[in-house]
Amino acid sequence: MEGDIAEMGKYIGVGLTAIGMGGAAIGVGNIAGNFLSGALRNPSAAAGQTAMLFIGIAFAEALGIFSFLVALLLMFAV
Amino acid sequence: MEGDIAEMGKYIGVGLTAIGMGGAAIGVGNIAGNFLSGALRNPSAAAGQTAMLFIGIAFAEALGIFSFLVALLLMFAV
Amino acid sequence: MEGDIAEMGKYIGVGLTAIGMGGAAIGVGNIAGNFLSGALRNPSAAAGQTAMLFIGIAFAEALGIFSFLVALLLMFAV
Amino acid sequence: MEGDIAEMGKYIGVGLTAIGMGGAAIGVGNIAGNFLSGALRNPSAAAGQTAMLFIGIAFAEALGIFSFLVALLLMFAV
Amino acid sequence: MEGDIAEMGKYIGVGLTAIGMGGAAIGVGNIAGNFLSGALRNPSAAAGQTAMLFIGIAFAEALGIFSFLVALLLMFAV
């Protein structure tokens, strides 16, 4: 048995960051899903809430991108 | 017992990235599900919200594709 | 104790990819479930939303197929 | 087998912090989703609740940023 | 293979505390989301429930901050 055990931990850590991306996608899905549900019930108000939709998506997506950043840092920087 | 322990970690990490893809699919499902639920209640408004549907799916799908990218990077680049 | 420890990790990774397929199935189920719920409330509108149903299922299913692809790559290519 | 076993634990720990980011994204998604759902039902009241939306997002996002901070501390400070 | 195995456990423990932060964020999201949902249905009553919103958020947030505190204690004090 050979190999660097620190590298093993690094690769497992990279894989674990995907859980953060999955959670962020669930959050994004919840925001966009509720927007569509409401927009189809009251289409005339949808245009006025588009800004809020993108602000909400941006906050949730940011956390998924942080996870991706951690994965890239683990793979290429640490 | 032989074999490279770093490679073991790499394969486990690749497997873990699938959790991110699963989470992204839950998010996509939530978006498309809410769209269909609303579109069938108010079909005349569905065409106007199609753009929002695809924007929402794109944001959630992107996080799943990041996970897939991490898996490919782990398997073929690192 | 004999055997290749890298092979052990490979098999565990293949098993973990099934979580991604499970998540994709939850997403697909959410889409089709909402479609059926709406279609049974308003059957005359169902035909017009079938295209959206298949587009939504395709996006969620794709993420499950990526997971399956990762499992196949782990087993036969890496 | 070589390598520092403490470093292995550090990298696995970094990967685990992503679960916190995912959970924070689910929380943010829940807040923004409920805001959009309500704002589209009663658009005239949406402007008055925007402050509450951002306060709620800030509290949930803060916990995701704490997780990110822990990941950065583990990678670069400890 | 060298390194302190106790330190390995410490770092994995730090990573696990992020699950507590994620759970706290889900709780905060549930509280603020339900507040917004109700406040937009009955805006005139929202001001009177703001205190309750902050008390609820404080209790849920406190648990996430305890998790963060445990992470800091593990990293810098123990």
CSV table of C-alpha atoms in Angstrom, one decimal:
chain,number,residue,atom,x,y,z
A,1,MET,CA,0.0,0.0,0.0
A,2,GLU,CA,1.6,3.3,-1.1
A,3,GLY,CA,0.3,6.8,-1.9
A,4,ASP,CA,0.0,10.0,0.0
A,5,ILE,CA,-2.7,9.9,2.7
A,6,ALA,CA,-3.0,13.7,2.7
A,7,GLU,CA,-3.9,13.5,-1.0
A,8,MET,CA,-6.6,10.9,-0.2
A,9,GLY,CA,-8.2,13.3,2.3
A,10,LYS,CA,-8.0,16.1,-0.3
A,11,TYR,CA,-9.9,14.1,-2.9
A,12,ILE,CA,-12.6,13.0,-0.4
A,13,GLY,CA,-12.9,16.6,0.7
A,14,VAL,CA,-13.4,17.7,-2.9
A,15,GLY,CA,-16.2,15.2,-3.3
A,16,LEU,CA,-17.9,16.4,-0.2
A,17,THR,CA,-18.1,20.0,-1.5
A,18,ALA,CA,-20.6,18.7,-4.0
A,19,ILE,CA,-23.1,18.4,-1.2
A,20,GLY,CA,-23.0,22.2,-0.9
A,21,MET,CA,-23.7,22.6,-4.6
A,22,GLY,CA,-26.6,20.2,-4.3
A,23,GLY,CA,-28.0,22.2,-1.4
A,24,ALA,CA,-27.6,25.5,-3.2
A,25,ALA,CA,-29.5,24.0,-6.2
A,26,ILE,CA,-32.3,22.9,-3.9
A,27,GLY,CA,-32.5,26.5,-2.6
A,28,VAL,CA,-32.4,28.0,-6.2
A,29,GLY,CA,-35.2,25.5,-7.1
A,30,ASN,CA,-37.3,26.6,-4.2
A,31,ILE,CA,-37.0,30.3,-5.2
A,32,ALA,CA,-37.6,29.9,-8.9
A,33,GLY,CA,-40.4,27.3,-8.2
A,34,ASN,CA,-42.3,29.7,-5.9
A,35,PHE,CA,-41.8,32.5,-8.4
A,36,LEU,CA,-43.3,30.5,-11.3
A,37,SER,CA,-46.1,29.3,-9.1
A,38,GLY,CA,-47.0,32.8,-8.1
A,39,ALA,CA,-46.4,34.4,-11.6
A,40,LEU,CA,-48.8,31.9,-13.2
A,41,ARG,CA,-51.4,32.7,-10.7
A,42,ASN,CA,-51.0,36.5,-11.1
A,43,PRO,CA,-49.1,37.2,-14.3
A,44,SER,CA,-49.5,40.9,-14.3
A,45,ALA,CA,-47.4,41.2,-11.1
A,46,ALA,CA,-44.6,38.9,-12.4
A,47,ALA,CA,-42.5,41.6,-14.1
A,48,GLY,CA,-42.3,43.7,-10.9
A,49,GLN,CA,-40.9,40.8,-8.9
A,50,THR,CA,-38.2,39.7,-11.4
A,51,ALA,CA,-35.6,41.8,-9.7
A,52,MET,CA,-36.4,40.1,-6.4
A,53,LEU,CA,-36.2,36.7,-8.1
A,54,PHE,CA,-32.7,37.4,-9.4
A,55,ILE,CA,-31.6,38.8,-6.0
A,56,GLY,CA,-32.8,35.7,-4.2
A,57,ILE,CA,-31.2,33.4,-6.8
A,58,ALA,CA,-28.0,35.3,-6.5
A,59,PHE,CA,-27.8,34.8,-2.7
A,60,ALA,CA,-28.5,31.1,-3.0
A,61,GLU,CA,-26.3,30.5,-6.0
A,62,ALA,CA,-23.4,32.4,-4.3
A,63,LEU,CA,-23.3,29.7,-1.6
A,64,GLY,CA,-23.1,27.0,-4.3
A,65,ILE,CA,-20.3,28.9,-6.0
A,66,PHE,CA,-18.5,29.2,-2.6
A,67,SER,CA,-18.6,25.4,-2.4
A,68,PHE,CA,-17.3,25.1,-6.0
A,69,LEU,CA,-14.5,27.6,-5.0
A,70,VAL,CA,-13.6,25.4,-2.0
A,71,ALA,CA,-13.4,22.4,-4.4
A,72,LEU,CA,-11.1,24.3,-6.8
A,73,LEU,CA,-8.9,25.6,-3.9
A,74,LEU,CA,-8.6,22.0,-2.6
A,75,MET,CA,-7.7,20.6,-6.0
A,76,PHE,CA,-5.4,23.3,-7.3
A,77,ALA,CA,-4.2,25.7,-4.5
A,78,VAL,CA,-3.8,23.8,-1.2
B,1,MET,CA,-2.9,-5.2,0.8
B,2,GLU,CA,-1.5,-3.1,-2.1
B,3,GLY,CA,-2.7,-0.2,-4.2
B,4,ASP,CA,-2.5,3.6,-4.0
B,5,ILE,CA,-4.4,5.1,-1.1
B,6,ALA,CA,-4.7,8.5,-2.9
B,7,GLU,CA,-6.5,6.8,-5.8
B,8,MET,CA,-8.9,5.3,-3.3
B,9,GLY,CA,-9.8,8.8,-2.0
B,10,LYS,CA,-10.1,10.0,-5.6
B,11,TYR,CA,-12.7,7.3,-6.4
B,12,ILE,CA,-14.7,7.9,-3.2
B,13,GLY,CA,-14.6,11.7,-4.0
B,14,VAL,CA,-15.9,11.1,-7.5
B,15,GLY,CA,-18.8,9.1,-6.0
B,16,LEU,CA,-19.6,11.8,-3.5
B,17,THR,CA,-20.0,14.4,-6.3
B,18,ALA,CA,-23.1,12.5,-7.4
B,19,ILE,CA,-24.9,13.9,-4.3
B,20,GLY,CA,-24.5,17.4,-5.9
B,21,MET,CA,-26.1,16.1,-9.1
B,22,GLY,CA,-29.0,14.6,-7.1
B,23,GLY,CA,-29.5,17.9,-5.3
B,24,ALA,CA,-29.5,19.8,-8.6
B,25,ALA,CA,-32.1,17.4,-10.0
B,26,ILE,CA,-34.3,18.0,-6.9
B,27,GLY,CA,-34.0,21.8,-7.6
B,28,VAL,CA,-34.8,21.4,-11.3
B,29,GLY,CA,-37.8,19.2,-10.4
B,30,ASN,CA,-39.1,21.8,-8.0
B,31,ILE,CA,-38.9,24.5,-10.6
B,32,ALA,CA,-40.5,22.5,-13.5
B,33,GLY,CA,-43.1,21.0,-11.2
B,34,ASN,CA,-44.3,24.3,-10.0
B,35,PHE,CA,-44.3,25.6,-13.5
B,36,LEU,CA,-46.5,22.7,-14.7
B,37,SER,CA,-48.8,23.0,-11.7
B,38,GLY,CA,-49.3,26.7,-12.4
B,39,ALA,CA,-49.5,26.3,-16.2
B,40,LEU,CA,-52.3,23.8,-16.0
B,41,ARG,CA,-54.3,26.1,-13.7
B,42,ASN,CA,-53.8,29.1,-15.9
B,43,PRO,CA,-52.7,27.9,-19.4
B,44,SER,CA,-53.0,31.3,-21.1
B,45,ALA,CA,-50.2,32.7,-18.9
B,46,ALA,CA,-47.8,29.8,-19.4
B,47,ALA,CA,-46.2,31.0,-22.6
B,48,GLY,CA,-45.2,34.3,-20.9
B,49,GLN,CA,-43.3,32.5,-18.1
B,50,THR,CA,-41.4,30.0,-20.3
B,51,ALA,CA,-38.3,32.3,-20.3
B,52,MET,CA,-38.3,32.4,-16.5
B,53,LEU,CA,-38.7,28.6,-16.4
B,54,PHE,CA,-35.6,28.1,-18.5
B,55,ILE,CA,-33.6,30.8,-16.5
B,56,GLY,CA,-34.5,29.1,-13.3
B,57,ILE,CA,-33.6,25.6,-14.7
B,58,ALA,CA,-30.4,27.0,-16.0
B,59,PHE,CA,-29.3,28.3,-12.6
B,60,ALA,CA,-30.1,25.0,-10.8
B,61,GLU,CA,-28.7,22.8,-13.6
B,62,ALA,CA,-25.5,24.8,-13.6
B,63,LEU,CA,-24.8,23.7,-10.0
B,64,GLY,CA,-25.3,20.1,-11.1
B,65,ILE,CA,-23.0,20.5,-14.0
B,66,PHE,CA,-20.4,22.0,-11.6
B,67,SER,CA,-20.6,18.8,-9.6
B,68,PHE,CA,-20.2,16.8,-12.8
B,69,LEU,CA,-17.2,19.0,-13.7
B,70,VAL,CA,-15.6,18.3,-10.4
B,71,ALA,CA,-16.1,14.6,-10.9
B,72,LEU,CA,-14.4,14.8,-14.4
B,73,LEU,CA,-11.6,16.9,-13.0
B,74,LEU,CA,-11.0,14.4,-10.2
B,75,MET,CA,-11.0,11.5,-12.6
B,76,PHE,CA,-9.0,12.8,-15.5
B,77,ALA,CA,-7.2,16.0,-14.5
B,78,VAL,CA,-5.9,15.9,-10.9
C,1,MET,CA,-5.4,-8.9,4.3
C,2,GLU,CA,-4.8,-8.7,0.6
C,3,GLY,CA,-6.5,-6.9,-2.3
C,4,ASP,CA,-6.1,-3.6,-3.9
C,5,ILE,CA,-7.2,-0.7,-1.8
C,6,ALA,CA,-7.8,1.6,-4.8
C,7,GLU,CA,-10.3,-1.0,-6.1
C,8,MET,CA,-12.1,-0.8,-2.8
C,9,GLY,CA,-12.4,3.0,-3.2
C,10,LYS,CA,-13.7,2.6,-6.7
C,11,TYR,CA,-16.5,0.3,-5.7
C,12,ILE,CA,-17.5,2.6,-2.8
C,13,GLY,CA,-17.5,5.5,-5.2
C,14,VAL,CA,-19.7,3.6,-7.7
C,15,GLY,CA,-22.2,2.9,-4.9
C,16,LEU,CA,-22.3,6.6,-3.9
C,17,THR,CA,-23.2,7.6,-7.4
C,18,ALA,CA,-26.6,6.0,-6.8
C,19,ILE,CA,-27.5,8.8,-4.5
C,20,GLY,CA,-27.4,11.1,-7.5
C,21,MET,CA,-29.7,8.8,-9.4
C,22,GLY,CA,-32.1,8.8,-6.4
C,23,GLY,CA,-32.1,12.6,-6.2
C,24,ALA,CA,-32.8,12.7,-10.0
C,25,ALA,CA,-35.7,10.4,-9.4
C,26,ILE,CA,-37.1,12.7,-6.7
C,27,GLY,CA,-36.9,15.6,-9.2
C,28,VAL,CA,-38.5,13.7,-12.0
C,29,GLY,CA,-41.2,12.5,-9.6
C,30,ASN,CA,-41.9,16.0,-8.5
C,31,ILE,CA,-42.3,17.2,-12.1
C,32,ALA,CA,-44.6,14.3,-13.3
C,33,GLY,CA,-46.5,14.4,-10.0
C,34,ASN,CA,-47.3,18.1,-10.4
C,35,PHE,CA,-48.2,17.6,-14.1
C,36,LEU,CA,-50.7,14.8,-13.2
C,37,SER,CA,-52.1,16.8,-10.3
C,38,GLY,CA,-52.8,19.7,-12.6
C,39,ALA,CA,-53.8,17.7,-15.6
C,40,LEU,CA,-56.5,15.9,-13.6
C,41,ARG,CA,-57.9,19.2,-12.4
C,42,ASN,CA,-57.9,20.8,-15.9
C,43,PRO,CA,-57.7,17.9,-18.5
C,44,SER,CA,-58.4,20.1,-21.5
C,45,ALA,CA,-55.1,22.0,-20.9
C,46,ALA,CA,-53.0,18.9,-20.4
C,47,ALA,CA,-52.2,18.3,-24.1
C,48,GLY,CA,-50.7,21.8,-24.4
C,49,GLN,CA,-48.3,21.3,-21.5
C,50,THR,CA,-46.9,17.9,-22.6
C,51,ALA,CA,-43.9,19.5,-24.3
C,52,MET,CA,-43.0,21.3,-21.1
C,53,LEU,CA,-43.4,18.1,-19.1
C,54,PHE,CA,-40.9,16.3,-21.3
C,55,ILE,CA,-38.5,19.3,-21.3
C,56,GLY,CA,-38.6,19.4,-17.5
C,57,ILE,CA,-38.1,15.6,-17.2
C,58,ALA,CA,-35.2,15.7,-19.6
C,59,PHE,CA,-33.3,18.3,-17.5
C,60,ALA,CA,-33.8,16.4,-14.3
C,61,GLU,CA,-33.2,13.0,-15.9
C,62,ALA,CA,-30.0,14.3,-17.5
C,63,LEU,CA,-28.5,14.8,-14.0
C,64,GLY,CA,-29.3,11.2,-13.1
C,65,ILE,CA,-27.8,10.0,-16.4
C,66,PHE,CA,-24.6,12.0,-15.5
C,67,SER,CA,-24.5,10.1,-12.2
C,68,PHE,CA,-24.9,6.8,-14.1
C,69,LEU,CA,-22.2,7.9,-16.6
C,70,VAL,CA,-19.8,8.6,-13.6
C,71,ALA,CA,-20.6,5.2,-12.3
C,72,LEU,CA,-19.8,3.6,-15.7
C,73,LEU,CA,-16.6,5.6,-16.1
C,74,LEU,CA,-15.5,4.6,-12.6
C,75,MET,CA,-16.2,0.9,-13.4
C,76,PHE,CA,-14.9,0.6,-16.9
C,77,ALA,CA,-12.7,3.5,-17.9
C,78,VAL,CA,-10.7,4.8,-15.0
D,1,MET,CA,2.0,5.0,2.5
D,2,GLU,CA,3.3,8.4,3.4
D,3,GLY,CA,1.8,11.8,4.1
D,4,ASP,CA,0.6,13.7,7.1
D,5,ILE,CA,-2.5,12.2,8.6
D,6,ALA,CA,-3.4,15.5,10.3
D,7,GLU,CA,-3.5,17.1,6.9
D,8,MET,CA,-5.8,14.4,5.6
D,9,GLY,CA,-8.3,15.3,8.4
D,10,LYS,CA,-8.0,18.9,7.6
D,11,TYR,CA,-9.0,18.4,4.0
D,12,ILE,CA,-11.9,16.1,4.9
D,13,GLY,CA,-13.0,18.8,7.4
D,14,VAL,CA,-12.9,21.4,4.7
D,15,GLY,CA,-15.1,19.3,2.5
D,16,LEU,CA,-17.6,18.8,5.3
D,17,THR,CA,-18.0,22.5,5.7
D,18,ALA,CA,-19.8,22.6,2.4
D,19,ILE,CA,-22.7,20.9,4.0
D,20,GLY,CA,-23.2,24.1,6.0
D,21,MET,CA,-23.1,26.1,2.9
D,22,GLY,CA,-25.8,23.8,1.3
D,23,GLY,CA,-28.0,24.1,4.3
D,24,ALA,CA,-27.7,27.9,4.4
D,25,ALA,CA,-28.7,28.0,0.7
D,26,ILE,CA,-31.8,25.9,1.5
D,27,GLY,CA,-32.7,28.4,4.2
D,28,VAL,CA,-32.1,31.4,1.9
D,29,GLY,CA,-34.2,29.6,-0.8
D,30,ASN,CA,-37.0,29.1,1.7
D,31,ILE,CA,-37.1,32.8,2.7
D,32,ALA,CA,-36.9,34.2,-0.8
D,33,GLY,CA,-39.3,31.6,-2.1
D,34,ASN,CA,-41.9,32.5,0.5
D,35,PHE,CA,-41.4,36.2,-0.2
D,36,LEU,CA,-41.9,35.8,-3.9
D,37,SER,CA,-45.0,33.6,-3.4
D,38,GLY,CA,-46.5,36.2,-1.1
D,39,ALA,CA,-45.4,39.2,-3.2
D,40,LEU,CA,-47.1,37.8,-6.3
D,41,ARG,CA,-50.3,37.2,-4.4
D,42,ASN,CA,-50.3,40.7,-2.9
D,43,PRO,CA,-47.9,42.9,-4.9
D,44,SER,CA,-48.8,46.2,-3.2
D,45,ALA,CA,-47.5,45.0,0.1
D,46,ALA,CA,-44.2,43.6,-1.3
D,47,ALA,CA,-42.3,46.9,-1.1
D,48,GLY,CA,-43.0,47.2,2.7
D,49,GLN,CA,-41.6,43.7,3.4
D,50,THR,CA,-38.4,44.0,1.4
D,51,ALA,CA,-36.5,45.1,4.5
D,52,MET,CA,-37.6,42.0,6.3
D,53,LEU,CA,-36.6,39.8,3.3
D,54,PHE,CA,-33.1,41.1,3.4
D,55,ILE,CA,-32.8,40.8,7.2
D,56,GLY,CA,-34.0,37.2,6.9
D,57,ILE,CA,-31.6,36.4,4.1
D,58,ALA,CA,-28.8,38.1,5.9
D,59,PHE,CA,-29.3,35.9,9.0
D,60,ALA,CA,-29.4,32.7,6.9
D,61,GLU,CA,-26.6,33.7,4.6
D,62,ALA,CA,-24.4,34.6,7.6
D,63,LEU,CA,-24.4,31.0,8.7
D,64,GLY,CA,-23.3,29.9,5.2
D,65,ILE,CA,-20.5,32.5,5.3
D,66,PHE,CA,-19.4,31.2,8.8
D,67,SER,CA,-19.1,27.7,7.2
D,68,PHE,CA,-17.0,29.2,4.3
D,69,LEU,CA,-14.9,31.1,6.9
D,70,VAL,CA,-14.3,27.8,8.8
D,71,ALA,CA,-13.2,26.2,5.5
D,72,LEU,CA,-10.8,29.1,4.8
D,73,LEU,CA,-9.5,29.0,8.4
D,74,LEU,CA,-8.9,25.2,8.1
D,75,MET,CA,-7.2,25.6,4.7
D,76,PHE,CA,-5.0,28.6,5.3
D,77,ALA,CA,-4.8,29.5,9.1
D,78,VAL,CA,-4.7,26.3,11.2
E,1,MET,CA,2.8,8.1,7.4
E,2,GLU,CA,3.4,10.6,10.1
E,3,GLY,CA,1.3,13.2,11.9
E,4,ASP,CA,-0.8,13.4,15.0
E,5,ILE,CA,-4.0,11.3,14.8
E,6,ALA,CA,-5.6,13.5,17.5
E,7,GLU,CA,-5.2,16.5,15.2
E,8,MET,CA,-6.8,14.6,12.4
E,9,GLY,CA,-9.9,14.0,14.6
E,10,LYS,CA,-9.9,17.7,15.6
E,11,TYR,CA,-10.1,18.8,12.0
E,12,ILE,CA,-12.8,16.4,11.0
E,13,GLY,CA,-14.7,17.5,14.0
E,14,VAL,CA,-14.4,21.1,12.9
E,15,GLY,CA,-15.8,20.2,9.5
E,16,LEU,CA,-18.7,18.3,11.1
E,17,THR,CA,-19.8,21.4,13.0
E,18,ALA,CA,-20.8,23.0,9.7
E,19,ILE,CA,-23.7,20.6,9.6
E,20,GLY,CA,-25.0,22.4,12.7
E,21,MET,CA,-24.7,25.8,10.9
E,22,GLY,CA,-26.5,24.4,7.9
E,23,GLY,CA,-29.3,23.0,10.1
E,24,ALA,CA,-29.6,26.4,11.9
E,25,ALA,CA,-29.9,28.2,8.6
E,26,ILE,CA,-32.7,25.9,7.5
E,27,GLY,CA,-34.5,26.8,10.7
E,28,VAL,CA,-33.9,30.5,10.2
E,29,GLY,CA,-35.2,30.1,6.7
E,30,ASN,CA,-38.3,28.4,7.9
E,31,ILE,CA,-39.1,31.1,10.4
E,32,ALA,CA,-38.4,34.1,8.2
E,33,GLY,CA,-40.1,32.4,5.2
E,34,ASN,CA,-43.3,31.8,7.2
E,35,PHE,CA,-43.2,35.4,8.6
E,36,LEU,CA,-43.0,36.9,5.0
E,37,SER,CA,-45.7,34.5,3.8
E,38,GLY,CA,-48.0,35.7,6.5
E,39,ALA,CA,-47.0,39.4,6.5
E,40,LEU,CA,-47.7,39.6,2.7
E,41,ARG,CA,-51.2,38.1,3.3
E,42,ASN,CA,-52.0,40.5,6.1
E,43,PRO,CA,-49.5,43.4,6.0
E,44,SER,CA,-51.2,45.5,8.6
E,45,ALA,CA,-50.4,42.9,11.3
E,46,ALA,CA,-46.8,42.4,10.2
E,47,ALA,CA,-45.4,45.3,12.3
E,48,GLY,CA,-46.8,43.8,15.5
E,49,GLN,CA,-45.2,40.4,14.9
E,50,THR,CA,-41.7,41.7,14.1
E,51,ALA,CA,-40.5,41.3,17.7
E,52,MET,CA,-41.6,37.6,17.5
E,53,LEU,CA,-39.8,37.2,14.2
E,54,PHE,CA,-36.5,38.4,15.7
E,55,ILE,CA,-37.0,36.3,18.9
E,56,GLY,CA,-37.5,33.2,16.7
E,57,ILE,CA,-34.6,34.0,14.4
E,58,ALA,CA,-32.4,34.7,17.5
E,59,PHE,CA,-33.1,31.3,19.0
E,60,ALA,CA,-32.4,29.4,15.7
E,61,GLU,CA,-29.4,31.5,14.9
E,62,ALA,CA,-27.9,31.0,18.4
E,63,LEU,CA,-27.7,27.3,17.7
E,64,GLY,CA,-25.7,28.0,14.5
E,65,ILE,CA,-23.5,30.3,16.4
E,66,PHE,CA,-22.9,27.7,19.0
E,67,SER,CA,-21.8,25.4,16.2
E,68,PHE,CA,-19.4,28.1,14.9
E,69,LEU,CA,-18.1,28.6,18.5
E,70,VAL,CA,-17.4,24.9,18.8
E,71,ALA,CA,-15.5,25.0,15.5
E,72,LEU,CA,-13.4,28.0,16.8
E,73,LEU,CA,-12.8,26.3,20.2
E,74,LEU,CA,-11.7,23.1,18.4
E,75,MET,CA,-9.4,25.0,16.1
E,76,PHE,CA,-7.8,27.5,18.5
E,77,ALA,CA,-8.5,26.6,22.2
E,78,VAL,CA,-8.4,22.8,22.6
